[in-house]
């Protein structure tokens, strides 16, 4: 059964709206664990728009499940990761002006920069994953860097409004998943997954982890974090709500 990484960034987004100390993402992580989260995921963005350095440090002390740090392939953030020592680092592309991570990391174009960061993280003994589009060339380039895992971007699948386009995007995800698995890569997925669209993705054979944030945090406003995570876990297990 694939694992669920709960991305708690948007709890920090609410806190930062008032630059106060509530709601605390550290509380969110504890509640998510009570609901069955298998990993806690946070994205320390260069502009610190939601998660702060302090959050990652306190989470490192308090989270009982593995901590997955999403980060840009930048030296300053790499040094921070080396200090904090998350179990997994997921390298993501980052542009200051985007609302959320919009496309996958282009491992072919930015190979040297990504490699500098990957090498340091691998030397430190962390599990390293690259967040990429479901594209065979990007998967090959990721494998060549010696990473453990790829996280395939599910945004095109999630955003498809037309049924046949969505089916095509799912087929592309399945093909890319098979390619990654044949190369011996661990297979993770994420972005834009919701209670409505997660089922077919969770059913992909060989899948290790799903990283889901916005939809779980949105539901938690109404049902509480623990219940929101538990409900997502049920869907991933194919049990329905
Ligand atoms: N995986 C990665 C690499 C991401 O950057 C994000 C967004 O921060 C997610 C998963 C979660 O996406 P969403 O919030 O749309 O569930």
XYZ file of C-alpha atoms and ligand atoms in Angstrom:
257
model
C 0.000 0.000 0.000
C 1.465 3.416 -0.901
C 2.343 5.812 1.908
C 0.749 9.222 2.439
C 2.974 12.250 2.932
C 0.912 15.122 4.303
C 2.161 18.525 3.190
C 1.375 21.021 5.967
C 2.678 24.198 4.265
C -0.725 25.831 4.120
C -1.190 25.760 7.865
C 1.840 28.044 7.896
C 0.271 30.086 5.079
C -2.637 30.936 7.402
C -0.249 31.844 10.219
C 1.853 34.048 7.934
C -1.266 35.922 6.782
C -1.141 37.595 10.225
C 2.558 37.079 11.000
C 1.485 35.605 14.321
C 2.168 32.263 15.978
C -1.054 30.406 15.143
C -1.982 28.016 13.673
C 1.302 26.230 14.304
C 2.343 23.699 11.615
C 3.941 21.701 14.410
C 0.465 21.056 15.839
C -0.740 20.192 12.337
C 1.986 17.588 11.973
C 1.050 15.957 15.281
C -2.635 15.839 14.313
C -1.757 14.494 10.855
C 0.256 11.718 12.484
C -2.709 10.857 14.688
C -4.785 10.551 11.494
C -2.268 8.137 9.989
C 0.167 10.314 8.011
C 3.141 8.187 7.001
C 5.388 11.175 6.321
C 5.263 14.870 7.038
C 6.223 17.045 4.084
C 7.169 20.737 4.163
C 8.496 23.065 1.488
C 10.980 25.633 2.749
C 10.675 28.232 0.005
C 13.410 30.748 -0.610
C 11.008 33.630 0.104
C 9.818 31.900 3.335
C 6.226 32.661 2.392
C 4.834 29.896 4.582
C 7.180 27.429 6.315
C 9.930 29.133 8.358
C 13.343 27.774 9.340
C 12.080 27.441 12.918
C 9.220 25.197 11.773
C 11.560 22.726 10.103
C 13.855 22.682 13.141
C 11.003 22.080 15.602
C 9.395 19.493 13.298
C 12.721 17.689 13.138
C 12.520 17.344 16.942
C 8.835 16.453 17.197
C 7.745 14.483 14.128
C 7.804 10.730 14.721
C 7.419 9.641 11.078
C 9.984 10.485 8.361
C 10.283 14.167 7.465
C 10.353 15.033 3.751
C 11.827 18.456 2.974
C 10.899 19.939 -0.401
C 13.571 22.384 -1.467
C 15.068 24.256 -4.395
C 18.434 23.068 -5.733
C 20.148 26.072 -4.147
C 23.255 26.086 -1.982
C 21.824 28.026 0.979
C 18.837 25.666 1.329
C 21.095 22.659 0.808
C 23.246 23.787 3.738
C 20.126 24.198 5.855
C 19.030 20.654 4.935
C 22.455 19.320 5.880
C 22.033 20.882 9.341
C 18.447 19.766 9.940
C 18.859 16.263 8.493
C 15.399 15.306 7.150
C 15.033 11.657 6.145
C 14.126 12.648 2.589
C 14.861 15.695 0.443
C 12.714 16.329 -2.614
C 14.195 18.827 -5.059
C 11.591 21.045 -6.684
C 11.788 23.951 -9.128
C 11.091 27.315 -7.593
C 10.136 30.676 -8.974
C 9.291 33.459 -6.569
C 6.272 34.680 -8.533
C 4.448 31.337 -8.805
C 1.508 30.524 -6.539
C 2.625 26.932 -6.120
C 5.161 24.646 -7.784
C 3.991 24.859 -11.383
C 6.021 22.347 -13.372
C 8.513 19.631 -12.671
C 12.213 20.233 -12.172
C 14.002 20.295 -15.549
C 16.828 17.915 -14.685
C 18.197 17.991 -18.254
C 18.565 21.782 -18.559
C 19.728 22.309 -14.965
C 21.771 19.136 -14.648
C 24.944 20.670 -13.199
C 23.141 22.764 -10.591
C 20.929 19.835 -9.558
C 23.919 17.500 -9.427
C 25.860 19.825 -7.071
C 22.951 19.736 -4.648
C 22.152 16.010 -5.088
C 25.765 14.980 -4.476
C 25.880 16.815 -1.133
C 22.576 15.326 0.009
C 23.521 11.793 -1.061
C 26.904 12.118 0.676
C 25.048 13.090 3.851
C 23.038 9.870 3.625
C 19.612 11.349 2.919
C 17.100 9.800 0.586
C 16.903 12.100 -2.445
C 13.896 12.459 -4.715
C 13.456 14.711 -7.771
C 10.046 16.225 -8.535
C 9.740 15.918 -12.323
C 7.142 15.792 -15.059
C 6.058 12.283 -16.137
C 8.547 12.269 -19.000
C 10.937 9.416 -19.915
C 13.888 11.732 -20.654
C 13.533 13.488 -17.282
C 13.348 10.097 -15.571
C 16.504 8.917 -17.366
C 18.333 12.125 -16.413
C 17.238 11.681 -12.786
C 18.441 8.090 -12.711
C 21.826 9.197 -14.109
C 22.270 11.505 -11.078
C 22.067 8.538 -8.721
C 18.967 9.622 -6.790
C 16.789 7.093 -4.985
C 13.397 8.328 -6.131
C 11.400 10.469 -8.501
C 8.168 12.216 -7.596
C 6.043 12.440 -10.730
C 4.086 15.689 -11.099
C 0.384 14.858 -11.182
C -0.727 18.444 -11.960
C -1.639 17.840 -15.628
C -3.783 14.870 -14.590
C -5.379 16.808 -11.728
C -6.054 19.941 -13.792
C -7.619 18.125 -16.765
C -11.265 19.131 -16.915
C -12.215 16.917 -19.847
C -12.662 13.217 -19.154
C -10.700 11.980 -22.182
C -7.806 14.383 -21.521
C -7.664 13.175 -17.930
C -7.603 9.569 -19.114
C -4.690 10.415 -21.417
C -2.810 12.120 -18.562
C -3.365 9.072 -16.377
C -1.973 6.835 -19.113
C 1.083 9.102 -19.362
C 1.539 8.828 -15.588
C 1.265 5.036 -15.700
C 3.784 4.809 -18.577
C 6.233 7.111 -16.780
C 5.729 5.158 -13.550
C 6.574 1.884 -15.289
C 9.668 3.460 -16.807
C 10.876 4.742 -13.409
C 10.226 1.368 -11.772
C 12.095 -0.489 -14.540
C 15.124 1.716 -13.805
C 14.907 0.726 -10.146
C 13.739 4.139 -8.938
C 11.388 4.533 -6.029
C 8.131 5.987 -7.335
C 6.407 8.920 -5.619
C 3.671 11.205 -6.964
C 2.112 14.496 -5.986
C 0.528 17.824 -6.782
C -3.110 18.743 -7.193
C -4.411 15.449 -5.813
C -7.798 15.655 -4.116
C -10.395 13.385 -2.493
C -12.103 13.196 -5.889
C -9.173 12.424 -8.165
C -6.734 10.462 -5.981
C -8.198 6.976 -6.588
C -6.770 6.096 -10.038
C -3.353 7.535 -9.110
C -3.188 5.654 -5.806
C -3.909 2.457 -7.758
C -0.749 2.768 -9.903
C 1.243 -0.450 -9.420
C 4.527 -0.054 -7.574
C 3.744 3.374 -6.150
C 5.584 4.184 -2.903
C 4.319 7.616 -1.759
C 1.723 10.256 -2.489
C 2.399 13.786 -1.262
C -0.815 15.723 -0.749
C -1.242 19.165 0.788
C -3.867 21.668 -0.287
C -6.865 19.351 -0.442
C -6.190 17.816 2.979
C -5.645 21.213 4.640
C -8.807 22.546 2.955
C -10.887 19.652 4.304
C -9.291 19.908 7.727
C -10.851 23.361 8.150
C -14.234 21.622 8.348
C -13.575 18.136 9.708
C -10.284 18.584 11.571
C -6.836 17.458 10.508
C -6.991 13.985 11.993
C -10.224 13.113 10.199
C -9.082 14.724 6.930
C -5.938 12.588 6.884
C -7.831 9.435 7.848
C -10.335 9.975 5.030
C -7.549 10.453 2.473
C -5.853 7.282 3.734
C -9.090 5.355 3.220
C -9.301 6.542 -0.398
C -5.676 5.608 -1.033
C -6.411 2.146 0.304
C -9.332 1.919 -2.134
C -11.890 1.725 0.671
C -13.982 4.825 -0.206
C -14.967 7.483 2.306
N 4.654 17.461 -4.099
C 5.428 18.546 -4.388
C 6.815 18.304 -4.858
C 4.953 19.856 -4.201
O 5.747 20.908 -4.493
C 3.649 20.030 -3.691
C 3.133 21.412 -3.447
O 3.883 22.003 -2.442
C 2.892 18.884 -3.402
C 3.408 17.615 -3.636
C 1.511 18.980 -2.828
O 0.663 19.574 -3.767
P -0.823 19.925 -3.337
O -0.742 20.988 -2.290
O -1.424 20.408 -4.617
O -1.442 18.673 -2.820
